[in-house]
PDB file of C-alpha atoms in Angstrom:
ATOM      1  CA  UNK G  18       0.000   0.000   0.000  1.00 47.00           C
ATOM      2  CA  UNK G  19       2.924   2.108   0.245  1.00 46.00           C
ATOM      3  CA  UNK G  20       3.989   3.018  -3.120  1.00 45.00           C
ATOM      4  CA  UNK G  21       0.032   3.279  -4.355  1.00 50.00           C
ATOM      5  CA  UNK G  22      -1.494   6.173  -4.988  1.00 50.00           C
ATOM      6  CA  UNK G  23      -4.543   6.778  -2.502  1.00 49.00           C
ATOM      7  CA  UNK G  24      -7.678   6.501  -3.989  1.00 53.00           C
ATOM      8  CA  UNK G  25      -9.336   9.968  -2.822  1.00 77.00           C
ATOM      9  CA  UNK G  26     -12.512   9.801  -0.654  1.00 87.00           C
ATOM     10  CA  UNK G  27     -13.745  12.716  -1.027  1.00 92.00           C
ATOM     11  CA  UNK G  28     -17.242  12.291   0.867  1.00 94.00           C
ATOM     12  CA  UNK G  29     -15.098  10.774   4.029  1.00 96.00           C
ATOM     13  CA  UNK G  30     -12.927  13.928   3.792  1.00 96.00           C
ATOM     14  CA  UNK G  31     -15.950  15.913   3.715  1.00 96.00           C
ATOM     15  CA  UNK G  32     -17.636  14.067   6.631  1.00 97.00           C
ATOM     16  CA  UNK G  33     -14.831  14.222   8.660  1.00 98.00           C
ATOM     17  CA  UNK G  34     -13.957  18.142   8.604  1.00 97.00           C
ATOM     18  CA  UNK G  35     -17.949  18.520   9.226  1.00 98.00           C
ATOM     19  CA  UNK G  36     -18.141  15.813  11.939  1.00 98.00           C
ATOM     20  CA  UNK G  37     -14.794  15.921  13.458  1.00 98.00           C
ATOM     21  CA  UNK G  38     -14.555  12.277  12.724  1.00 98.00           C
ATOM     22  CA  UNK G  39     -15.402   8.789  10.547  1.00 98.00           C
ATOM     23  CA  UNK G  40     -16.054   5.511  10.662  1.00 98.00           C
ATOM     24  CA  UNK G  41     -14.106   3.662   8.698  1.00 98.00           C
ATOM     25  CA  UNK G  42     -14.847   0.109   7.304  1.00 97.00           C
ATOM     26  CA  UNK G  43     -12.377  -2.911   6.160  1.00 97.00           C
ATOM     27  CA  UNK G  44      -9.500  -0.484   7.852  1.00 98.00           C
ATOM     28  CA  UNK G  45      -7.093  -3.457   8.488  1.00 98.00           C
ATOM     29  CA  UNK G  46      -6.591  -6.343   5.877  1.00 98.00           C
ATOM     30  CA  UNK G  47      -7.748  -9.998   7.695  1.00 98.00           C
ATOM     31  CA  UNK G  48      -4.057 -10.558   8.170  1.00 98.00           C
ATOM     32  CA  UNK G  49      -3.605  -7.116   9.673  1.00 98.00           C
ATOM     33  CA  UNK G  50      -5.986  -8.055  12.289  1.00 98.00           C
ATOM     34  CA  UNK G  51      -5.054 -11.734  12.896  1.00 98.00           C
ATOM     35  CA  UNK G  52      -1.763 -10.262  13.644  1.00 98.00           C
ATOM     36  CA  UNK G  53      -2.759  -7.967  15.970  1.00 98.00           C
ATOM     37  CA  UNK G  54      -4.592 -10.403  18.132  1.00 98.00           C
ATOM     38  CA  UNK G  55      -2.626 -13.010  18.042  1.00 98.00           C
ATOM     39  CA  UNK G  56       0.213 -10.604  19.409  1.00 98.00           C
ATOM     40  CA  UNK G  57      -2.545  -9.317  21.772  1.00 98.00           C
ATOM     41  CA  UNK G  58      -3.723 -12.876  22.853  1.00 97.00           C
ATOM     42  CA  UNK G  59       0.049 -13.508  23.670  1.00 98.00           C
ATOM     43  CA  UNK G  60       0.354 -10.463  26.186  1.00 98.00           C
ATOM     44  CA  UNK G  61      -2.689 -11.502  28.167  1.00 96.00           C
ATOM     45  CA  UNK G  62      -1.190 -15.207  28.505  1.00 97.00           C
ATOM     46  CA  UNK G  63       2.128 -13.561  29.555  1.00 98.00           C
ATOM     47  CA  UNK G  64      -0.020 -10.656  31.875  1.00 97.00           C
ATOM     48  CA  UNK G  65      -0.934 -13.974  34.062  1.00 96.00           C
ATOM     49  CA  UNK G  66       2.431 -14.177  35.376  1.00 96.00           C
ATOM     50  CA  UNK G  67       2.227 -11.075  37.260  1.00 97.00           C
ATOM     51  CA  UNK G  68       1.099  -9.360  39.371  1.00 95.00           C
ATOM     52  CA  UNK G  69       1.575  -5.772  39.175  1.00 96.00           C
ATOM     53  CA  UNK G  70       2.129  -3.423  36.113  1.00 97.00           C
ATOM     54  CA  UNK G  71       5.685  -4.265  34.277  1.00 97.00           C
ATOM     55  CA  UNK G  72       7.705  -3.903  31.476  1.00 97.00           C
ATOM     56  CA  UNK G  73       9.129  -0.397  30.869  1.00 96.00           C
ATOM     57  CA  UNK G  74       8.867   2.370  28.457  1.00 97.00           C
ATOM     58  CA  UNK G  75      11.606   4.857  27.728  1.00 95.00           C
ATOM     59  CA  UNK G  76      10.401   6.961  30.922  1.00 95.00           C
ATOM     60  CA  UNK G  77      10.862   4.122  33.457  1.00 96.00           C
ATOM     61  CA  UNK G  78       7.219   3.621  33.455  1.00 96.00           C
ATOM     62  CA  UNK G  79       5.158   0.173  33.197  1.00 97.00           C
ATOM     63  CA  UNK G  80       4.465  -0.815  29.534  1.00 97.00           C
ATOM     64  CA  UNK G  81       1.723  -3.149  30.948  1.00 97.00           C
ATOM     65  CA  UNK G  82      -0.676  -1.813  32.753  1.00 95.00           C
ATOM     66  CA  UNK G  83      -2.865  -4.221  35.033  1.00 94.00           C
ATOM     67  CA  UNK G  84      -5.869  -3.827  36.807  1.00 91.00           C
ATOM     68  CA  UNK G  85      -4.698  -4.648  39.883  1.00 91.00           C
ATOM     69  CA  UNK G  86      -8.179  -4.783  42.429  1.00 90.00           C
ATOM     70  CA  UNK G  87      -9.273  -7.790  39.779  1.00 90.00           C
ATOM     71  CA  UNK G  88      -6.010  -9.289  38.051  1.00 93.00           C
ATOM     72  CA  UNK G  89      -5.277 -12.893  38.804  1.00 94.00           C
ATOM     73  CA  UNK G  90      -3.999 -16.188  36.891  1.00 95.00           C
ATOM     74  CA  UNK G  91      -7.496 -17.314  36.467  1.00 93.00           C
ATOM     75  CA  UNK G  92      -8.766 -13.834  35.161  1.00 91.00           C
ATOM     76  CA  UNK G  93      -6.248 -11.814  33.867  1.00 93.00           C
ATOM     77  CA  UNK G  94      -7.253  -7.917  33.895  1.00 92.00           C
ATOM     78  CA  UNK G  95      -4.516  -6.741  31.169  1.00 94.00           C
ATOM     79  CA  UNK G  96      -6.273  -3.081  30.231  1.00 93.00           C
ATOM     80  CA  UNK G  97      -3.256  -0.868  28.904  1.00 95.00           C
ATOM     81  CA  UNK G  98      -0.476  -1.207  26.852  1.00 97.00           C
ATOM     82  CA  UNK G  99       1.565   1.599  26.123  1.00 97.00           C
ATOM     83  CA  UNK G 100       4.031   2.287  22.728  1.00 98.00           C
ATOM     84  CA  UNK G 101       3.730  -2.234  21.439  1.00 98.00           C
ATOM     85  CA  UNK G 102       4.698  -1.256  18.082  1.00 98.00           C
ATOM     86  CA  UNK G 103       8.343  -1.011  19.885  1.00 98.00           C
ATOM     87  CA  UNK G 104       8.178  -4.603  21.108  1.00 98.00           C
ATOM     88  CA  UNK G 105       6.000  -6.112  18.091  1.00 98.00           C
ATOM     89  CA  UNK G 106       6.085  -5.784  14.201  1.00 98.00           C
ATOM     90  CA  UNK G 107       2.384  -6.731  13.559  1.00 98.00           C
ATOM     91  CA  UNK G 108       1.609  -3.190  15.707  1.00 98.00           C
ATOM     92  CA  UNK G 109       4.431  -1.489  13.974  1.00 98.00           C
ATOM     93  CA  UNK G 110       3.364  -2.745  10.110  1.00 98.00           C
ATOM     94  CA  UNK G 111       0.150  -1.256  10.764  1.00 98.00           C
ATOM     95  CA  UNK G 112       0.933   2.124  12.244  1.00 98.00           C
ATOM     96  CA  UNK G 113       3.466   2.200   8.541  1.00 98.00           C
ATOM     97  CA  UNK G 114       0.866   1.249   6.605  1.00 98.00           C
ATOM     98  CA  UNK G 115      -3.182   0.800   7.251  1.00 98.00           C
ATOM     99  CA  UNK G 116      -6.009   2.336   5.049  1.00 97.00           C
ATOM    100  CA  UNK G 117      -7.212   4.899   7.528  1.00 98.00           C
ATOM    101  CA  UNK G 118      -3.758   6.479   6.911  1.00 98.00           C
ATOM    102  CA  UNK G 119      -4.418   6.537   3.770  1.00 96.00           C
ATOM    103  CA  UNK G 120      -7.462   8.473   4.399  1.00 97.00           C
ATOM    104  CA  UNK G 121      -5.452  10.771   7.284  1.00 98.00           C
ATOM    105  CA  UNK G 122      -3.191  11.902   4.164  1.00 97.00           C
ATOM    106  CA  UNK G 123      -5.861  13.089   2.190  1.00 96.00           C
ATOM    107  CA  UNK G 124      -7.482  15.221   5.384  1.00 97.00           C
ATOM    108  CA  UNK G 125      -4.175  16.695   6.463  1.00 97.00           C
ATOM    109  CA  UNK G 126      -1.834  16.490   3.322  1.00 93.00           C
ATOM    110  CA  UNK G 127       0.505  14.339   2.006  1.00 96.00           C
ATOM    111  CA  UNK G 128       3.150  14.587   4.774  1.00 98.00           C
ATOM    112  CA  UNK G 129       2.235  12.661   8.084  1.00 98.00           C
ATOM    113  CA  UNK G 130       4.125  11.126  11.010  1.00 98.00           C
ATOM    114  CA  UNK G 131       3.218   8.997  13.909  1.00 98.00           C
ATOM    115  CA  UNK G 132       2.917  10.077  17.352  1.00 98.00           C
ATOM    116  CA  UNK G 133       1.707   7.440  19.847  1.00 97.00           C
ATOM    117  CA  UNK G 134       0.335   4.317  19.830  1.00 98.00           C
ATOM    118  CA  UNK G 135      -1.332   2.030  22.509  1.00 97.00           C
ATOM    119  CA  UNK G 136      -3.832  -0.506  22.667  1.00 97.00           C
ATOM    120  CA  UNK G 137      -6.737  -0.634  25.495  1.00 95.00           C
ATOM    121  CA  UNK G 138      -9.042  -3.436  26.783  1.00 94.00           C
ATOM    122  CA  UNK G 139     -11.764  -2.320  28.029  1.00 90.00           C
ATOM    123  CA  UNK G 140     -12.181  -5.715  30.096  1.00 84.00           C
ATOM    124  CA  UNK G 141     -15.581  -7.216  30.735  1.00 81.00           C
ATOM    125  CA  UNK G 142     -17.795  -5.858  32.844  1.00 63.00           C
ATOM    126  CA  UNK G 143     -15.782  -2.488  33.300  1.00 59.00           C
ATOM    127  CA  UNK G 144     -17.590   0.064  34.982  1.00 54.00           C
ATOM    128  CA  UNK G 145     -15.467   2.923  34.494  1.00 62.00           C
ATOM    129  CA  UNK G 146     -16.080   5.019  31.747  1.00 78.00           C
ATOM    130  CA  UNK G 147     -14.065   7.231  30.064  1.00 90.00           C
ATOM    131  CA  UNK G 148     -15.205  10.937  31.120  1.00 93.00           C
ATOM    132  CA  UNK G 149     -15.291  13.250  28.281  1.00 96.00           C
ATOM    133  CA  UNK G 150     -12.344  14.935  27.119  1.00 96.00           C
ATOM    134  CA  UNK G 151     -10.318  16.028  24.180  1.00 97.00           C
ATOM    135  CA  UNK G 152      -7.280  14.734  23.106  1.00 96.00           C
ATOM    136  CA  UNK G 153      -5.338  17.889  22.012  1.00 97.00           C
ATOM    137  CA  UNK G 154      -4.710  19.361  25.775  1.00 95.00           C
ATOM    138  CA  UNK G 155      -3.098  16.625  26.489  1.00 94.00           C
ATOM    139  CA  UNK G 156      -1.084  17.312  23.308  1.00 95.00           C
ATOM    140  CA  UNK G 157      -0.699  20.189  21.955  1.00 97.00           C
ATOM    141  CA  UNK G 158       1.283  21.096  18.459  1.00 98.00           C
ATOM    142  CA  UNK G 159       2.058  24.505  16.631  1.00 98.00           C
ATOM    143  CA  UNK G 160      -1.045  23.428  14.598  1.00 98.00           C
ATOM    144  CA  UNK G 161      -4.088  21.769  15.210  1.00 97.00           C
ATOM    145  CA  UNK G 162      -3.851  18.646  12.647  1.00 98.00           C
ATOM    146  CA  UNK G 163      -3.930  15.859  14.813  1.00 98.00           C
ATOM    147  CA  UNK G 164      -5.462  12.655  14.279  1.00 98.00           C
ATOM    148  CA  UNK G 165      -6.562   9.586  16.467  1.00 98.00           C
ATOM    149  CA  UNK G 166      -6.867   6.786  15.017  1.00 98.00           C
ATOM    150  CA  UNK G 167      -9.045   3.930  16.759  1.00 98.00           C
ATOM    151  CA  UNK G 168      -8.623   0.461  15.341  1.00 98.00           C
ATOM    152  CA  UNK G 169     -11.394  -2.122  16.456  1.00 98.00           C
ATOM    153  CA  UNK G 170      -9.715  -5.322  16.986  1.00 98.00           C
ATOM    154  CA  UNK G 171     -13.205  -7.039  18.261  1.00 97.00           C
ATOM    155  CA  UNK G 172     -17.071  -6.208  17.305  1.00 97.00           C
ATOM    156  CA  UNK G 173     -17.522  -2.671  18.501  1.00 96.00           C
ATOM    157  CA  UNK G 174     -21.449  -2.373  19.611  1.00 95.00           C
ATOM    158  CA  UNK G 175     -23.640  -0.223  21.868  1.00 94.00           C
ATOM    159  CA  UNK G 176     -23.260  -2.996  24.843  1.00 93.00           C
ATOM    160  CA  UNK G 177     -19.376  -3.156  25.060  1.00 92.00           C
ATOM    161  CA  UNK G 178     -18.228   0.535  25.769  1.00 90.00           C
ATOM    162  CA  UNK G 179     -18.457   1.887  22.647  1.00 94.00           C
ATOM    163  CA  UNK G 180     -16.504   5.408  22.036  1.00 96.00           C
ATOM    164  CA  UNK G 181     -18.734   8.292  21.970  1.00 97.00           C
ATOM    165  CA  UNK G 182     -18.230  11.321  20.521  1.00 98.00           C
ATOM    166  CA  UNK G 183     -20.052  15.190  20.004  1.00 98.00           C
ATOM    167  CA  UNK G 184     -20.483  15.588  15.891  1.00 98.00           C
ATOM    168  CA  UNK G 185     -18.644  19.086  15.214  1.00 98.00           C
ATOM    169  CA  UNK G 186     -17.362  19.880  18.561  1.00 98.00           C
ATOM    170  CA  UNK G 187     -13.622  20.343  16.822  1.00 98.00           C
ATOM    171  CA  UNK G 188     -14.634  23.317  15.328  1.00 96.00           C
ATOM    172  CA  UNK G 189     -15.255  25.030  19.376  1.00 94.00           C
ATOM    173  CA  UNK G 190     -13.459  25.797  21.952  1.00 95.00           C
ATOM    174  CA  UNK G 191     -10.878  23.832  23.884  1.00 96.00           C
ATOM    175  CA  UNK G 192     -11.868  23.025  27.134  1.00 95.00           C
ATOM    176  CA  UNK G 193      -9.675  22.925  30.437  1.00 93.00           C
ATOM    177  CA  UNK G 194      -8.877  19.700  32.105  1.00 95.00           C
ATOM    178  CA  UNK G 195      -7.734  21.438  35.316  1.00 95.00           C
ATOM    179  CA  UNK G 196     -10.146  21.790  38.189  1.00 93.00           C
ATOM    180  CA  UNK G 197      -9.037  22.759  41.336  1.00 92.00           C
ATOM    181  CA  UNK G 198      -5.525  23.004  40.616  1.00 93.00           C
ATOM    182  CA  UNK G 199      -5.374  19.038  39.716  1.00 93.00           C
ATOM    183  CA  UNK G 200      -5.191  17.950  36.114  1.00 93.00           C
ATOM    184  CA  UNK G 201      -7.721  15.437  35.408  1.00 92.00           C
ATOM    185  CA  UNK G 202      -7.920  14.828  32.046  1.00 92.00           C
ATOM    186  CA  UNK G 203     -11.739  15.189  32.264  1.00 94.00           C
ATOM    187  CA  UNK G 204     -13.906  18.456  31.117  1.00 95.00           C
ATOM    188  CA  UNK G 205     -16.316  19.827  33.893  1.00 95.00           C
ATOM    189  CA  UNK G 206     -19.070  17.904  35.340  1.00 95.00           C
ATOM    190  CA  UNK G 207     -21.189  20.338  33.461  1.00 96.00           C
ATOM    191  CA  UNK G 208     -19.520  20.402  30.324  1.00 96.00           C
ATOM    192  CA  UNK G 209     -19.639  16.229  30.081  1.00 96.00           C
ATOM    193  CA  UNK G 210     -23.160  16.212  31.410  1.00 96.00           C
ATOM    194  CA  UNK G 211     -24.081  18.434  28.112  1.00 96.00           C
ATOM    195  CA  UNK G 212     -21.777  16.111  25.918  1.00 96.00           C
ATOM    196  CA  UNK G 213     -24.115  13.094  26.799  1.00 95.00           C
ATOM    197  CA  UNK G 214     -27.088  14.335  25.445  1.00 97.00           C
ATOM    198  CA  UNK G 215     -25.704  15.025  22.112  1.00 97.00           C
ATOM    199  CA  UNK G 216     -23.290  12.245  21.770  1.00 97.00           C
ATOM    200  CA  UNK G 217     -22.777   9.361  19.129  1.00 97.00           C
ATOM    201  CA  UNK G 218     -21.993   5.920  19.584  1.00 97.00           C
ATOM    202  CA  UNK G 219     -18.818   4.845  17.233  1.00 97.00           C
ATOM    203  CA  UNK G 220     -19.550   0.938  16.179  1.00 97.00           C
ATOM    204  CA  UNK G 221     -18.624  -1.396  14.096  1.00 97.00           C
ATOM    205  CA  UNK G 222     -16.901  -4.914  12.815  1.00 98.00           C
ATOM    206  CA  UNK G 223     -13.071  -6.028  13.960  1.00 98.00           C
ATOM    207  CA  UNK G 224     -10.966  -4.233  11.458  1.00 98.00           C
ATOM    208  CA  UNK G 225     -12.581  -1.219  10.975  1.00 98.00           C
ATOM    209  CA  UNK G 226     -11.539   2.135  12.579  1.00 98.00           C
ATOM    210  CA  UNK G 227     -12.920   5.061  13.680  1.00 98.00           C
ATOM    211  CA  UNK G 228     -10.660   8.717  12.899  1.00 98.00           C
ATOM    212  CA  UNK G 229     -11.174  11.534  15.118  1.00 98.00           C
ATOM    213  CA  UNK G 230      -9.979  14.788  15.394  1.00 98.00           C
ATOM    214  CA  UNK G 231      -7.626  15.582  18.667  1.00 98.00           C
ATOM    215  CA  UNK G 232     -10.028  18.718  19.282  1.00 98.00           C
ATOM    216  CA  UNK G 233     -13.468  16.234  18.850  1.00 98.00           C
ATOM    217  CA  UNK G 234     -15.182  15.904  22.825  1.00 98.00           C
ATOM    218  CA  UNK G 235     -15.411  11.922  23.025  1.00 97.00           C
ATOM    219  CA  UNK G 236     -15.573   9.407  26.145  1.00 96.00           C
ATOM    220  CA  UNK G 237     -16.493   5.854  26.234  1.00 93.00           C
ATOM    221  CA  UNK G 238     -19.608   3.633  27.615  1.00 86.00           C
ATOM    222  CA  UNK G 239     -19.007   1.172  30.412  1.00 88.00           C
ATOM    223  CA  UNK G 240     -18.310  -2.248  29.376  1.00 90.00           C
ATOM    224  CA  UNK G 241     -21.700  -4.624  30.118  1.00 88.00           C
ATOM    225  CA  UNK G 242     -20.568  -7.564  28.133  1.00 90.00           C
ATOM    226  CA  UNK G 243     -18.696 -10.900  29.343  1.00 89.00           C
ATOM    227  CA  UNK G 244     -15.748 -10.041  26.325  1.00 87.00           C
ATOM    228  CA  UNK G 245     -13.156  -7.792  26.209  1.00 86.00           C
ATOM    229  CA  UNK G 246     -13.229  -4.594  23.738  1.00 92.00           C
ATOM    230  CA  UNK G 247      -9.962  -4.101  22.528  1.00 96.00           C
ATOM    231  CA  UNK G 248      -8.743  -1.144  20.718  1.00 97.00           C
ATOM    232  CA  UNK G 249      -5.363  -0.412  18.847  1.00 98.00           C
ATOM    233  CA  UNK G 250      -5.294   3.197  19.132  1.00 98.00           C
ATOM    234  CA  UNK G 251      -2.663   5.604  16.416  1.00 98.00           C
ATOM    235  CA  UNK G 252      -1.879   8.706  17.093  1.00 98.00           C
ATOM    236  CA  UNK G 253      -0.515  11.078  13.534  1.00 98.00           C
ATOM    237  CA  UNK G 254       0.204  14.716  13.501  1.00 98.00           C
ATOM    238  CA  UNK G 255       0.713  16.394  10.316  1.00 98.00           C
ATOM    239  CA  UNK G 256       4.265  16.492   9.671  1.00 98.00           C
ATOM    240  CA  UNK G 257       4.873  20.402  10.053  1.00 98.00           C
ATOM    241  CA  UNK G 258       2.606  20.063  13.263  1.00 98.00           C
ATOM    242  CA  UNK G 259       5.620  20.738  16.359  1.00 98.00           C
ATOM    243  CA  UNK G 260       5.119  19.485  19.539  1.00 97.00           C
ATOM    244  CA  UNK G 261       4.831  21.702  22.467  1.00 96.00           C
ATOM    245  CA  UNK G 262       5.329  19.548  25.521  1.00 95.00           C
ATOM    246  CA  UNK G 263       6.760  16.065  25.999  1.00 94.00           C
ATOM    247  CA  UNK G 264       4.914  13.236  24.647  1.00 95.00           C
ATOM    248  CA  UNK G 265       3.348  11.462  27.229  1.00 94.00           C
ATOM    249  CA  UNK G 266       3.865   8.589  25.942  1.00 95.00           C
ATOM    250  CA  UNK G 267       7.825   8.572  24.861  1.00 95.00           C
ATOM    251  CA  UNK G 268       8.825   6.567  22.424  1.00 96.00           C
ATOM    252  CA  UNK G 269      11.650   6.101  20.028  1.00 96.00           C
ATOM    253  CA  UNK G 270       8.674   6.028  16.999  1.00 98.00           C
ATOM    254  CA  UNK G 271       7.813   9.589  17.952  1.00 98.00           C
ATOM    255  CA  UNK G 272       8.089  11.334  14.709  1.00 97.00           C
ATOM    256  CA  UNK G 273       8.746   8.709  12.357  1.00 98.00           C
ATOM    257  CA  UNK G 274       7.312   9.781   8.568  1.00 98.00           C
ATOM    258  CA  UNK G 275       4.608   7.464   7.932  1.00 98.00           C
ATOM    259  CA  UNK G 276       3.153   9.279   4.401  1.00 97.00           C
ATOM    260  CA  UNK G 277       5.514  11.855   2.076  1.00 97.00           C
ATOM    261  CA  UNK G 278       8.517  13.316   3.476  1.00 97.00           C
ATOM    262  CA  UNK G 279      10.115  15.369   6.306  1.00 97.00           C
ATOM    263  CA  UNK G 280      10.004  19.125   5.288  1.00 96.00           C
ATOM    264  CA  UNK G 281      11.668  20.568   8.009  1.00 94.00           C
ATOM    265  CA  UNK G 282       9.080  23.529   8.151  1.00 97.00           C
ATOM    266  CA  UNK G 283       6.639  24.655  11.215  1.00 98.00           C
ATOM    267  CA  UNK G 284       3.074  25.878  10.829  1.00 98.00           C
ATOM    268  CA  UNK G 285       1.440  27.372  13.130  1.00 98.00           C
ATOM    269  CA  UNK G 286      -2.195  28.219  14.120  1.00 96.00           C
ATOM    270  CA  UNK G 287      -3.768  30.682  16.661  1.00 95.00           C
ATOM    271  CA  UNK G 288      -5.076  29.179  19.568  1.00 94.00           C
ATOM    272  CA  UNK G 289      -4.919  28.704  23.499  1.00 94.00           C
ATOM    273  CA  UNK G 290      -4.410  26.094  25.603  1.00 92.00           C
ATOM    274  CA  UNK G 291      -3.501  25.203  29.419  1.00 92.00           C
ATOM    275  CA  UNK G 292      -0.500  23.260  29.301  1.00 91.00           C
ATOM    276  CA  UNK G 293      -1.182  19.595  30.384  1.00 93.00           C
ATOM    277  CA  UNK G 294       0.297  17.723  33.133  1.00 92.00           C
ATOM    278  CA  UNK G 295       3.070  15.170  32.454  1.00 89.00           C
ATOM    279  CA  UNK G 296       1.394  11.395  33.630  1.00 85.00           C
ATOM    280  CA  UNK G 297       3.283  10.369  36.404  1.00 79.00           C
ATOM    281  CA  UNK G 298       0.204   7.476  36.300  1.00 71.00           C
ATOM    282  CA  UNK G 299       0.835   4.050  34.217  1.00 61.00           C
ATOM    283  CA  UNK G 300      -3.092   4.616  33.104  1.00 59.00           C
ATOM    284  CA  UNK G 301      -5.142   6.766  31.707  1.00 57.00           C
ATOM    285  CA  UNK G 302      -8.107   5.349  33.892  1.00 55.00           C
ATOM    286  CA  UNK G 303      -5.960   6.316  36.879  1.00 57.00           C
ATOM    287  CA  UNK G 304      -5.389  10.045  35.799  1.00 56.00           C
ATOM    288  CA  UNK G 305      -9.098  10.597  35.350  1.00 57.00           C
ATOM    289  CA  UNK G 306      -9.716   8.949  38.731  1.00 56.00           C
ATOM    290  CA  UNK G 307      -8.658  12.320  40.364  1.00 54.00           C
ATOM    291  CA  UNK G 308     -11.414  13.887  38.735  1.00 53.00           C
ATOM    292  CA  UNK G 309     -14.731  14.363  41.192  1.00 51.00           C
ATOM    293  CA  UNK G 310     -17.598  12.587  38.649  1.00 44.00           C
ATOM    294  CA  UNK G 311     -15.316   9.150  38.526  1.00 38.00           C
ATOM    295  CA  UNK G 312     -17.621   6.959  38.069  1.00 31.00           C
TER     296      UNK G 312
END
């Protein structure tokens, strides 16, 4: 897929800069996703052998993230793992080279590189949600094109803890994270409480993937199924988008050209933003946990 031309979509570039985001089926090939999970399948075997978070990214902090309240032998609670396409080539083959990228260089131009990537379970029965937020305060760029790029690697549906997200909402405001002096990664209880009535649910087959926007308001459902929902989640910037802070998630991928070519140019956009936080957390979960609607 490298050396093709994309094939332009111009109705999914249209309903993405309207929407903030898209659904996008038959992202992965079959052996994409087989790859995936089977690499996936392997770290929850291994995740039985412990019992705390381990492994270690270039910051000293856990790779594998464990939910430690529930994790055993017998039921293994593996729900984070941070940078795999480091430690695995079917994670980094597909942050080279997947369709939605494709579809990213098309929205944001032909030059893109990779940010991030991480894959989270949201295990069965979860009851933690993800509180609404955007991505883009937690990391913000000289410009605003950012994209997040959600692979499903099982049956996304409305029972599982489907992402949700507000239609348009990257064309507002950014919102602050910080209440009360403490960064919580979570917009105000009043803020989310409006998000719920006009959110989407984001659904579909293993293999498909949903792209969203890094200003688009989006949280997640509680998981109320007996599987896990497992996500493969890639982060690309634009390649003349310049970081402002640290990633949060270091890795020796940051910045790797995925589509075109390194310019070595800056653009820049108008905007303001509270700086984030740096994690000092191994999850996600645990950072919004300081927020006062946990749920």
């Amino acid at each position: 897929m490298e050396n093709e031309k994309p094939v332009k979509n111009t109705k999914l570039v249209e309903k993405f800069q309207k929407d903030g985001f898209v659904v996008l089926e038959n992202a992965l090939t079959n052996s994409q996703l087989s790859a995936l999970n089977s690499d996936l399948s392997m770290w929850v075997e291994e995740s039985r052998r412990n019992q705390k978070p381990y492994g270690k990214i270039m910051d000293g902090r856990p790779r594998f993230d464990l939910q430690v309240d529930t994790h055993s032998f017998e039921n293994p609670a593996l729900r984070r793992i941070t940078s795999p396409a480091e430690i695995s080539q079917a994670c980094l083959d597909v942050v080279k080279d997947n369709k939605a990228l494709d579809l990213v260089s098309e929205i944001f131009g032909p030059n893109i590189k990779h940010w991030k990537n991480k894959i989270y379970l949201k295990l069965p029965g979860f009851g933690t949600e993800v509180k609404f937020h955007q991505d883009f305060p937690f990391e913000p760029h000289s410009n605003e094109d950012l994209m997040t790029v959600l692979f499903f690697l099982d049956d996304v549906t409305l029972e599982n803890g489907p992402l949700e997200v507000v239609a348009g909402s990257h064309q507002g405001p950014l919102y602050s994270l910080w209440h009360d002096g403490i960064f919580t990664g979570a917009v105000s209880e009043e803020i989310e409480a409006d998000c719920k009535t006009k959110a989407i649910s984001c659904v579909g087959k293993a293999g498909s993937a949903c792209l969203m926007h890094s200003k688009l308001m989006h949280g997640s459902k509680s998981n109320n199924t007996k599987s896990a929902r497992s996500l493969f989640i890639v982060s690309y910037t634009a390649e003349d988008a310049v970081k402002l802070t640290e990633n949060p998630l270091p890795s020796e991928l940051d910045g790797m050209i995925v589509r075109g070519e390194k310019t070595g140019t800056v653009r820049c956009t108008s905007y303001s933003v509270e700086l984030p936080e740096y994690p000092q957390e191994v999850s996600f979960f645990d950072q919004q946990s300081k927020s006062k609607n946990t749920v």
